[in-house]
Amino acid sequence: MLKLNDDQRMLQDTVRPFMADEGSITKQLRHWRDIECKDGFGHGLWEEFGKLGLTGIMVPEAQGGSGLGQVEANVVLEEIGRNLTPSPFLTTAVATVRALESTAHADAHFAGIVEGKTVAALAIDEGPHHDPFKIAMTATRSGNGFVLNGNKQFAVHAGSADLILTAARTENGLALFAVKPDADGLTTENVTLTDSSKAARLTYDKVEVDADALVGEGDAPLMRALAAGRAGAASELVGVAAGAFEMTNAYLRERKQFDQPIGSFQALQHRAAHLYGEIEIARAATLKAAQLLDEGADRAARAVHVAKAKAGQVARLAVQEAVQMHGGIGMTDEHDIGFYMKRQAVVDELFGSPTYHARMAVSG
Amino acid sequence: MLKLNDDQRMLQDTVRPFMADEGSITKQLRHWRDIECKDGFGHGLWEEFGKLGLTGIMVPEAQGGSGLGQVEANVVLEEIGRNLTPSPFLTTAVATVRALESTAHADAHFAGIVEGKTVAALAIDEGPHHDPFKIAMTATRSGNGFVLNGNKQFAVHAGSADLILTAARTENGLALFAVKPDADGLTTENVTLTDSSKAARLTYDKVEVDADALVGEGDAPLMRALAAGRAGAASELVGVAAGAFEMTNAYLRERKQFDQPIGSFQALQHRAAHLYGEIEIARAATLKAAQLLDEGADRAARAVHVAKAKAGQVARLAVQEAVQMHGGIGMTDEHDIGFYMKRQAVVDELFGSPTYHARMAVSG
Amino acid sequence: MLIDEITHPVAEKCLPFRKVKVHEPFSRVAIGSVAFQNGATHPPPKGQGPVTDLEQFRAETRAWLEANCPAEMRTPMNSEKDICWGGRHFEFQSEAQKQWMEVMGERGWTVPDWPSEYGGGGLSAEETKILKQEMKSLGCRSPLTSFGISMLGPALLQFGTEEQKKRYLPQIARGEIRWCQGYSEPGAGSDLAGLSTKAEDKGDHYLVNGQKVWTSYADEADWIFCLVRTSTESKHGGISFLLFDMESEGVSTKPIKLISGYSPFCETFFDDVKVPKDQLVHEENKGWTVAKYLLGHEREMISGMGLGGGAGSSLLSEALGDIDDPILAADVARFDVDALAYQSMMEAFIDQLKAGEAHPAQPSMMKYAGTELNKKRHELLMALGGSNALEWESERSNGGAKARDWLRTKANSIEGGTSEIQLGIVAKHILQMPGA
Amino acid sequence: MLIDEITHPVAEKCLPFRKVKVHEPFSRVAIGSVAFQNGATHPPPKGQGPVTDLEQFRAETRAWLEANCPAEMRTPMNSEKDICWGGRHFEFQSEAQKQWMEVMGERGWTVPDWPSEYGGGGLSAEETKILKQEMKSLGCRSPLTSFGISMLGPALLQFGTEEQKKRYLPQIARGEIRWCQGYSEPGAGSDLAGLSTKAEDKGDHYLVNGQKVWTSYADEADWIFCLVRTSTESKHGGISFLLFDMESEGVSTKPIKLISGYSPFCETFFDDVKVPKDQLVHEENKGWTVAKYLLGHEREMISGMGLGGGAGSSLLSEALGDIDDPILAADVARFDVDALAYQSMMEAFIDQLKAGEAHPAQPSMMKYAGTELNKKRHELLMALGGSNALEWESERSNGGAKARDWLRTKANSIEGGTSEIQLGIVAKHILQMPGA
């Protein structure tokens, strides 16, 4: 059934009010931005996530988590998107947990993640455009370990992380390493992004790591992380789109121009109705991808590309329509709608843009 | 000045009522279609074009023509497009005249063209997609001439032509040949297209031509023909768009639904207003291309690509909106609006599709 | 299988269109009050029991199909000509086609989930699904396709009197009577309720005068289900739903030629047609309720067309082949993303319907998105085909099939309620936008 | 040169926006009844004579510019800080900037085509063109940019009394007074005429109370031109156009922070502000005529922004570089086609204006198409920039210039009349669509 089951709805019923309240723009995004918090999110909220069982949502029960899947993680992420709640949930509780599961690293890190203490980041992109097959960072065998050399960027939360999963190329191809942020030779430049989140540029200058820093060779752990990250980002984008859309619909009903609510103007009605359908479609495509991932289906890879491409494209339309339909007030920092546009732009690029994924959907 | 001058307007004032009357859908397109005329156009009208001085519009005055340029030819073509008037004007009076001008072939053919007797066709495309740089037809030197081998398709009017300009590849590269339709080894399959026009598939099986059949080697004569043909097709598309748009606007004002003229519905108003702007822009881009061609400017090549790409894209939108806004009646053969959609599809591909030209505009 | 091959009611071209057929009961919310389908007036389903019973049903069904389906009817359909429409004047393509329709009709398996007292198969949802699966697995053709099955039947089950059900439904099930639909009128268009075909009360009968348009296959139909005006006091509240014989005196039809060159529709004229009063469905002046029910039904079917060749259809990018046009390739990639996403939406929508969780106006969204997508698909197929696709009358192009199909899709966003009407419904009923 | 660098009135970011400046007289049809500009009230132009006179004018102009333009003012502007806005409180960036404004202002060449009795240069269209050409050829910066020059001046020339022209125009020409525009109000939005700022008649003065919003640089302006309500009997016919000093008692301003992080606009509050009656422009209750004139003017300027970096700007496809994304490349190619086509439209539009052949509502079409195009340009620039373009506060990204510029363009289709308003104007006035 391509719909949430009862357990998943219960989760949604729990998360939705929590995120709308504790995770609201006023309490989180706007607050941390205005006080120029170096992390771009609140550690207190991350611990709250832990108490609610969200941080360990994908961690196996044996390791203290809930042992749930991508569908459940996406339920959380849609609410995160809807409220623009800043947190390391996507990078840590989703992508990192998927990368480390069933590896020797799981025991070392899952407890901290479940508690809402550990923050993990992924260092994958090396240029302005996501393209993991072009990773050039080298991991050269040296003694009982490896030496990493290269540059990374757009490593979300890396400046606040306890653990940086780093993709590099060994003599055997792609590999993923668990690197400590205080490693010698690793330089971190924390950058504030458009949506007030933080992502680091990282320079690896002869960074030595032990052999057991290797999470896995071959593209399996990296691709697990990416699939989970992309499907999760798609769900967050659906949430961003839905949040912007709901705020805009309320405005259309309330705002009057020429003595009529602007929602009564047919041109706006048709655009809103079109957008409604697009958001529904993006949500369905995203749920499909999550379900297939949870089933371990071969078709999951394409479905994830479709979800990220479609959700990105739809969220872009949603925020554009939202700002335009709000008119001048939407251009002010005082109004929340602009934050949706900023967040959309960042999640759009995260783990690959819609154009990247559209290409991969038909060729990859 | 990027607008028509007084002489060009006078020409427009002459051609517009002529085409709307003599060239109307009822008198020409529908008539020839319904009686299943093998040419898809009326020779009588072609002679009328001659009497009006249209056939020789680009023929030098010394050779009995008006010695005018692409801008003037395009004035005629916009009216042709507006009324969907079938005629060999574009292939013969525009592309062929430009190809043959200042060559030894001009004297042989221009008199017949000026009179409205000669019909010329171009045989360029070899596959379903226009791409002249990939022409594979061979022209092998043999004795005092050449032997042509290969296949052509989408050769508009070739089944009715007195002259088929054929692009082929000699040892020196691209070349253009003037081939007689009754040449030995040349097989013509006349095909009816969607818009009821005729285009032939041609098979050249060891077709021998004299050396003087060579119009020119190198891509100059071919590119002259293509530039004129493409700019002309762009103008015809602007006419198709404008004709469909005008018919639709009249319908929007007249047709009532829910006790209101449908043109009073805001959603349709906005779409019509958007389309109005697009047609204006396509017309300006097309006029620019024609002016630059007439000036012999280097920038003309890109401007022609832009014009054909933009006009194609706009005409497509125009006919789609036209049919949709007409509703059911627009789906009937009895109503004229469907003819616009059919003609648009054909001119869209003729001398290269909008996607081809968009690519060439930025890379060619 | 959720996606099944059934000819779309307004299908015009060679290959059968696909529609979404939901074999599980529709929800009440989704498409009206199909109470009987939720069991309220449904007879106790046969064979609804433990899995072992269903397995037995499957085995028996398979055996029966193998024994009764002629070999010829187990080959794929090649064109619209292969569809069996039934009716008084139907020219069967072969003896096998006739035999297959009759044997299935007798068993009620032309309409497996209709109650058996009305000529149906009386099967439960699970059994119906098994029947379809077995038919598919054996390659059995659909024995009978008709607007009686897809449209009138469900309406009669919902709104007909016991007598009407007994009279008309078995004829439909057995393929004896072919029906057409008399809704649209010239001048009414999207404003369907603005119809003016008049039915005057003459005591024991109505006298019908007026004109319909877009009547699918009216020239081949035996009977018509028709909206008429019985009162001018209220626009929607003055409409009635009548059934009558197309051979009645005063009925005439004229085919409409379309831009695709085909004539699947007619203009239909009524000149003093007498219709006995027992051929009124539902109450007088309550025909709009029946019409709305049917329209919702139709939209759901049409929305399935967005899938193009259906769920298993190949992606457009696979049709790109070696075409060296990167911009066209980009359009195709984007289309495939949209098409695959819409496929998921279709799946989700059907699951929502089954669970009774779909918004009643959701079919409007689906119809809009699906038909716009299908139009785009054909635009791209034309672009991929280049000048080959422009041929209109050559053997090579199969009589211009690609271009004609493309033109035919332009009606998708008009018939069954225009895209503009659907957007308005979504804005009003789902988004709760204020009235203009 | 038809395209000239002039800062756009609502410009917010570093590099000066470009606007279309038509140096030939506007036509009557195009933007209202600019009778004086067609010669009716224009003084006999000096130097309008044979070509030899113009050549002499060119030589003299060049010599004068070479002698009077400081070297520092002959370097390209790098940021908005380099723009000279003038006014009481303006902090000149350098002595050279001040000197350049003053020497040009003295000669009237800050407003070369205004009549010389009002502080202008009194130049003919040809002479003005030559002056611009020579300034461009020598690399001279614009000596003075202001809403007084681009907006209020033309309105006063058209609607002001002789006394008002003599009083205000020379101050504008010399850069002594910096103006801001008080049009929009909270709650009015697109319905500009729905304004409620009240001006009560108190005999020799008006008493103004209310609030404006989106007042560009109100916190730096000396005077305001302001729409106020002098009658509630008619919506459009109860509006008046007032001028007053921002230092008047009761005026206060508060900057508005935008999503781009900048604050080029203010909220402006009026609390019992006394405005002498000789500061009313045009008649009482006829302010809407003046406002419409100015709006048409503004739209023309904004429509020029569609050109992005202007006529000579590089194509986006050149910015694509080695980005290996064929779908993005396809978007970029299509954008370049649209941008190049729009450039031709811009050229055609200006020629139509010059010839008096442009439809009065054509600026709405241009504004709509140009601003939508500019938004698209910046969407693509963001996509081309990838994650680099998302940086907001780094030196590398020049303080997030790309993202801030992108966000800023979102206002293009709102300010100066939303895209929806422009489409409505085109539908009504050009397409003559019936009213809803």
PDB file of N, CA, C and O in Angstrom, chain A residues 168-209:
ATOM      1  N   ALA A 168      36.412   9.065  -0.090  1.00  0.00           N
ATOM      2  CA  ALA A 168      37.713   9.224  -0.751  1.00  0.00           C
ATOM      3  C   ALA A 168      37.953   8.022  -1.643  1.00  0.00           C
ATOM      4  O   ALA A 168      37.181   7.056  -1.632  1.00  0.00           O
ATOM      5  N   ARG A 169      39.030   8.096  -2.389  1.00  0.00           N
ATOM      6  CA  ARG A 169      39.309   7.063  -3.373  1.00  0.00           C
ATOM      7  C   ARG A 169      40.569   6.303  -2.944  1.00  0.00           C
ATOM      8  O   ARG A 169      41.630   6.909  -2.786  1.00  0.00           O
ATOM      9  N   THR A 170      40.432   5.017  -2.710  1.00  0.00           N
ATOM     10  CA  THR A 170      41.605   4.189  -2.412  1.00  0.00           C
ATOM     11  C   THR A 170      42.026   3.486  -3.704  1.00  0.00           C
ATOM     12  O   THR A 170      41.390   3.679  -4.740  1.00  0.00           O
ATOM     13  N   GLU A 171      43.036   2.672  -3.595  1.00  0.00           N
ATOM     14  CA  GLU A 171      43.459   1.943  -4.797  1.00  0.00           C
ATOM     15  C   GLU A 171      42.354   1.008  -5.291  1.00  0.00           C
ATOM     16  O   GLU A 171      42.341   0.600  -6.436  1.00  0.00           O
ATOM     17  N   ASN A 172      41.399   0.719  -4.403  1.00  0.00           N
ATOM     18  CA  ASN A 172      40.304  -0.168  -4.797  1.00  0.00           C
ATOM     19  C   ASN A 172      39.045   0.582  -5.234  1.00  0.00           C
ATOM     20  O   ASN A 172      38.004  -0.026  -5.443  1.00  0.00           O
ATOM     21  N   GLY A 173      39.131   1.879  -5.306  1.00  0.00           N
ATOM     22  CA  GLY A 173      37.952   2.644  -5.719  1.00  0.00           C
ATOM     23  C   GLY A 173      37.422   3.489  -4.579  1.00  0.00           C
ATOM     24  O   GLY A 173      38.169   3.859  -3.666  1.00  0.00           O
ATOM     25  N   LEU A 174      36.121   3.783  -4.626  1.00  0.00           N
ATOM     26  CA  LEU A 174      35.536   4.646  -3.607  1.00  0.00           C
ATOM     27  C   LEU A 174      35.541   3.962  -2.240  1.00  0.00           C
ATOM     28  O   LEU A 174      35.436   2.741  -2.149  1.00  0.00           O
ATOM     29  N   ALA A 175      35.661   4.787  -1.208  1.00  0.00           N
ATOM     30  CA  ALA A 175      35.615   4.258   0.148  1.00  0.00           C
ATOM     31  C   ALA A 175      35.119   5.357   1.075  1.00  0.00           C
ATOM     32  O   ALA A 175      35.125   6.542   0.721  1.00  0.00           O
ATOM     33  N   LEU A 176      34.650   4.933   2.224  1.00  0.00           N
ATOM     34  CA  LEU A 176      34.141   5.898   3.194  1.00  0.00           C
ATOM     35  C   LEU A 176      34.954   5.759   4.481  1.00  0.00           C
ATOM     36  O   LEU A 176      35.181   4.634   4.966  1.00  0.00           O
ATOM     37  N   PHE A 177      35.377   6.894   5.042  1.00  0.00           N
ATOM     38  CA  PHE A 177      36.174   6.900   6.261  1.00  0.00           C
ATOM     39  C   PHE A 177      35.460   7.702   7.346  1.00  0.00           C
ATOM     40  O   PHE A 177      34.831   8.723   7.066  1.00  0.00           O
ATOM     41  N   ALA A 178      35.625   7.217   8.569  1.00  0.00           N
ATOM     42  CA  ALA A 178      35.112   7.980   9.704  1.00  0.00           C
ATOM     43  C   ALA A 178      36.273   8.803  10.263  1.00  0.00           C
ATOM     44  O   ALA A 178      37.232   8.253  10.808  1.00  0.00           O
ATOM     45  N   VAL A 179      36.198  10.107  10.080  1.00  0.00           N
ATOM     46  CA  VAL A 179      37.313  10.979  10.445  1.00  0.00           C
ATOM     47  C   VAL A 179      36.905  11.846  11.627  1.00  0.00           C
ATOM     48  O   VAL A 179      35.777  12.347  11.692  1.00  0.00           O
ATOM     49  N   LYS A 180      37.855  12.034  12.578  1.00  0.00           N
ATOM     50  CA  LYS A 180      37.562  12.909  13.707  1.00  0.00           C
ATOM     51  C   LYS A 180      37.837  14.347  13.301  1.00  0.00           C
ATOM     52  O   LYS A 180      38.831  14.630  12.624  1.00  0.00           O
ATOM     53  N   PRO A 181      37.008  15.262  13.737  1.00  0.00           N
ATOM     54  CA  PRO A 181      37.161  16.655  13.307  1.00  0.00           C
ATOM     55  C   PRO A 181      38.482  17.270  13.771  1.00  0.00           C
ATOM     56  O   PRO A 181      38.956  18.232  13.175  1.00  0.00           O
ATOM     57  N   ASP A 182      39.073  16.714  14.855  1.00  0.00           N
ATOM     58  CA  ASP A 182      40.307  17.322  15.352  1.00  0.00           C
ATOM     59  C   ASP A 182      41.555  16.625  14.805  1.00  0.00           C
ATOM     60  O   ASP A 182      42.653  16.799  15.339  1.00  0.00           O
ATOM     61  N   ALA A 183      41.389  15.847  13.771  1.00  0.00           N
ATOM     62  CA  ALA A 183      42.533  15.144  13.178  1.00  0.00           C
ATOM     63  C   ALA A 183      43.584  16.150  12.707  1.00  0.00           C
ATOM     64  O   ALA A 183      43.235  17.230  12.201  1.00  0.00           O
ATOM     65  N   ASP A 184      44.837  15.786  12.865  1.00  0.00           N
ATOM     66  CA  ASP A 184      45.914  16.652  12.400  1.00  0.00           C
ATOM     67  C   ASP A 184      45.842  16.794  10.887  1.00  0.00           C
ATOM     68  O   ASP A 184      45.665  15.808  10.177  1.00  0.00           O
ATOM     69  N   GLY A 185      46.003  18.014  10.427  1.00  0.00           N
ATOM     70  CA  GLY A 185      46.015  18.254   8.988  1.00  0.00           C
ATOM     71  C   GLY A 185      44.641  18.561   8.419  1.00  0.00           C
ATOM     72  O   GLY A 185      44.515  18.895   7.246  1.00  0.00           O
ATOM     73  N   LEU A 186      43.610  18.439   9.256  1.00  0.00           N
ATOM     74  CA  LEU A 186      42.251  18.733   8.786  1.00  0.00           C
ATOM     75  C   LEU A 186      41.866  20.167   9.175  1.00  0.00           C
ATOM     76  O   LEU A 186      41.870  20.512  10.356  1.00  0.00           O
ATOM     77  N   THR A 187      41.616  20.981   8.199  1.00  0.00           N
ATOM     78  CA  THR A 187      41.229  22.373   8.460  1.00  0.00           C
ATOM     79  C   THR A 187      39.755  22.560   8.108  1.00  0.00           C
ATOM     80  O   THR A 187      39.317  22.139   7.039  1.00  0.00           O
ATOM     81  N   THR A 188      39.040  23.166   9.022  1.00  0.00           N
ATOM     82  CA  THR A 188      37.606  23.356   8.831  1.00  0.00           C
ATOM     83  C   THR A 188      37.282  24.838   8.738  1.00  0.00           C
ATOM     84  O   THR A 188      37.601  25.605   9.644  1.00  0.00           O
ATOM     85  N   GLU A 189      36.667  25.222   7.630  1.00  0.00           N
ATOM     86  CA  GLU A 189      36.160  26.599   7.528  1.00  0.00           C
ATOM     87  C   GLU A 189      34.642  26.523   7.571  1.00  0.00           C
ATOM     88  O   GLU A 189      34.020  25.974   6.666  1.00  0.00           O
ATOM     89  N   ASN A 190      34.079  27.047   8.645  1.00  0.00           N
ATOM     90  CA  ASN A 190      32.627  26.974   8.806  1.00  0.00           C
ATOM     91  C   ASN A 190      31.974  28.109   8.017  1.00  0.00           C
ATOM     92  O   ASN A 190      32.336  29.267   8.186  1.00  0.00           O
ATOM     93  N   VAL A 191      31.041  27.773   7.147  1.00  0.00           N
ATOM     94  CA  VAL A 191      30.422  28.783   6.287  1.00  0.00           C
ATOM     95  C   VAL A 191      28.927  28.852   6.561  1.00  0.00           C
ATOM     96  O   VAL A 191      28.264  27.822   6.678  1.00  0.00           O
ATOM     97  N   THR A 192      28.417  30.065   6.692  1.00  0.00           N
ATOM     98  CA  THR A 192      26.977  30.241   6.834  1.00  0.00           C
ATOM     99  C   THR A 192      26.343  30.225   5.450  1.00  0.00           C
ATOM    100  O   THR A 192      26.789  30.925   4.546  1.00  0.00           O
ATOM    101  N   LEU A 193      25.319  29.425   5.310  1.00  0.00           N
ATOM    102  CA  LEU A 193      24.634  29.341   4.019  1.00  0.00           C
ATOM    103  C   LEU A 193      23.413  30.266   4.002  1.00  0.00           C
ATOM    104  O   LEU A 193      23.032  30.847   5.030  1.00  0.00           O
ATOM    105  N   THR A 194      22.810  30.351   2.849  1.00  0.00           N
ATOM    106  CA  THR A 194      21.670  31.234   2.616  1.00  0.00           C
ATOM    107  C   THR A 194      20.530  31.027   3.615  1.00  0.00           C
ATOM    108  O   THR A 194      19.863  31.977   4.022  1.00  0.00           O
ATOM    109  N   ASP A 195      20.330  29.781   4.011  1.00  0.00           N
ATOM    110  CA  ASP A 195      19.212  29.487   4.908  1.00  0.00           C
ATOM    111  C   ASP A 195      19.636  29.557   6.369  1.00  0.00           C
ATOM    112  O   ASP A 195      18.910  29.085   7.245  1.00  0.00           O
ATOM    113  N   SER A 196      20.818  30.114   6.639  1.00  0.00           N
ATOM    114  CA  SER A 196      21.380  30.255   7.983  1.00  0.00           C
ATOM    115  C   SER A 196      21.894  28.941   8.542  1.00  0.00           C
ATOM    116  O   SER A 196      22.300  28.899   9.702  1.00  0.00           O
ATOM    117  N   SER A 197      21.870  27.891   7.760  1.00  0.00           N
ATOM    118  CA  SER A 197      22.505  26.658   8.227  1.00  0.00           C
ATOM    119  C   SER A 197      24.003  26.786   7.992  1.00  0.00           C
ATOM    120  O   SER A 197      24.471  27.708   7.314  1.00  0.00           O
ATOM    121  N   LYS A 198      24.749  25.844   8.575  1.00  0.00           N
ATOM    122  CA  LYS A 198      26.205  25.918   8.474  1.00  0.00           C
ATOM    123  C   LYS A 198      26.716  24.699   7.720  1.00  0.00           C
ATOM    124  O   LYS A 198      26.283  23.565   7.961  1.00  0.00           O
ATOM    125  N   ALA A 199      27.643  24.952   6.824  1.00  0.00           N
ATOM    126  CA  ALA A 199      28.303  23.850   6.122  1.00  0.00           C
ATOM    127  C   ALA A 199      29.768  24.221   6.034  1.00  0.00           C
ATOM    128  O   ALA A 199      30.106  25.390   5.885  1.00  0.00           O
ATOM    129  N   ALA A 200      30.604  23.222   6.147  1.00  0.00           N
ATOM    130  CA  ALA A 200      32.027  23.536   6.170  1.00  0.00           C
ATOM    131  C   ALA A 200      32.707  23.236   4.855  1.00  0.00           C
ATOM    132  O   ALA A 200      32.271  22.373   4.087  1.00  0.00           O
ATOM    133  N   ARG A 201      33.759  23.996   4.620  1.00  0.00           N
ATOM    134  CA  ARG A 201      34.753  23.623   3.608  1.00  0.00           C
ATOM    135  C   ARG A 201      35.907  22.987   4.371  1.00  0.00           C
ATOM    136  O   ARG A 201      36.380  23.541   5.366  1.00  0.00           O
ATOM    137  N   LEU A 202      36.335  21.857   3.900  1.00  0.00           N
ATOM    138  CA  LEU A 202      37.332  21.085   4.636  1.00  0.00           C
ATOM    139  C   LEU A 202      38.570  20.878   3.766  1.00  0.00           C
ATOM    140  O   LEU A 202      38.444  20.551   2.585  1.00  0.00           O
ATOM    141  N   THR A 203      39.723  21.070   4.384  1.00  0.00           N
ATOM    142  CA  THR A 203      40.961  20.785   3.671  1.00  0.00           C
ATOM    143  C   THR A 203      41.670  19.642   4.386  1.00  0.00           C
ATOM    144  O   THR A 203      41.916  19.717   5.594  1.00  0.00           O
ATOM    145  N   TYR A 204      41.926  18.582   3.665  1.00  0.00           N
ATOM    146  CA  TYR A 204      42.632  17.434   4.220  1.00  0.00           C
ATOM    147  C   TYR A 204      44.059  17.489   3.700  1.00  0.00           C
ATOM    148  O   TYR A 204      44.311  17.210   2.534  1.00  0.00           O
ATOM    149  N   ASP A 205      44.974  17.845   4.576  1.00  0.00           N
ATOM    150  CA  ASP A 205      46.371  17.932   4.171  1.00  0.00           C
ATOM    151  C   ASP A 205      47.148  16.840   4.906  1.00  0.00           C
ATOM    152  O   ASP A 205      47.498  16.992   6.062  1.00  0.00           O
ATOM    153  N   LYS A 206      47.362  15.764   4.235  1.00  0.00           N
ATOM    154  CA  LYS A 206      48.042  14.598   4.835  1.00  0.00           C
ATOM    155  C   LYS A 206      47.407  14.193   6.154  1.00  0.00           C
ATOM    156  O   LYS A 206      48.079  14.102   7.185  1.00  0.00           O
ATOM    157  N   VAL A 207      46.128  13.983   6.132  1.00  0.00           N
ATOM    158  CA  VAL A 207      45.417  13.559   7.342  1.00  0.00           C
ATOM    159  C   VAL A 207      45.593  12.051   7.505  1.00  0.00           C
ATOM    160  O   VAL A 207      45.176  11.281   6.638  1.00  0.00           O
ATOM    161  N   GLU A 208      46.245  11.653   8.607  1.00  0.00           N
ATOM    162  CA  GLU A 208      46.479  10.223   8.833  1.00  0.00           C
ATOM    163  C   GLU A 208      45.350   9.628   9.651  1.00  0.00           C
ATOM    164  O   GLU A 208      44.958  10.184  10.675  1.00  0.00           O
ATOM    165  N   VAL A 209      44.826   8.516   9.167  1.00  0.00           N
ATOM    166  CA  VAL A 209      43.781   7.806   9.925  1.00  0.00           C
ATOM    167  C   VAL A 209      44.178   6.345  10.049  1.00  0.00           C
ATOM    168  O   VAL A 209      44.908   5.807   9.213  1.00  0.00           O
TER     169      VAL A 209
END
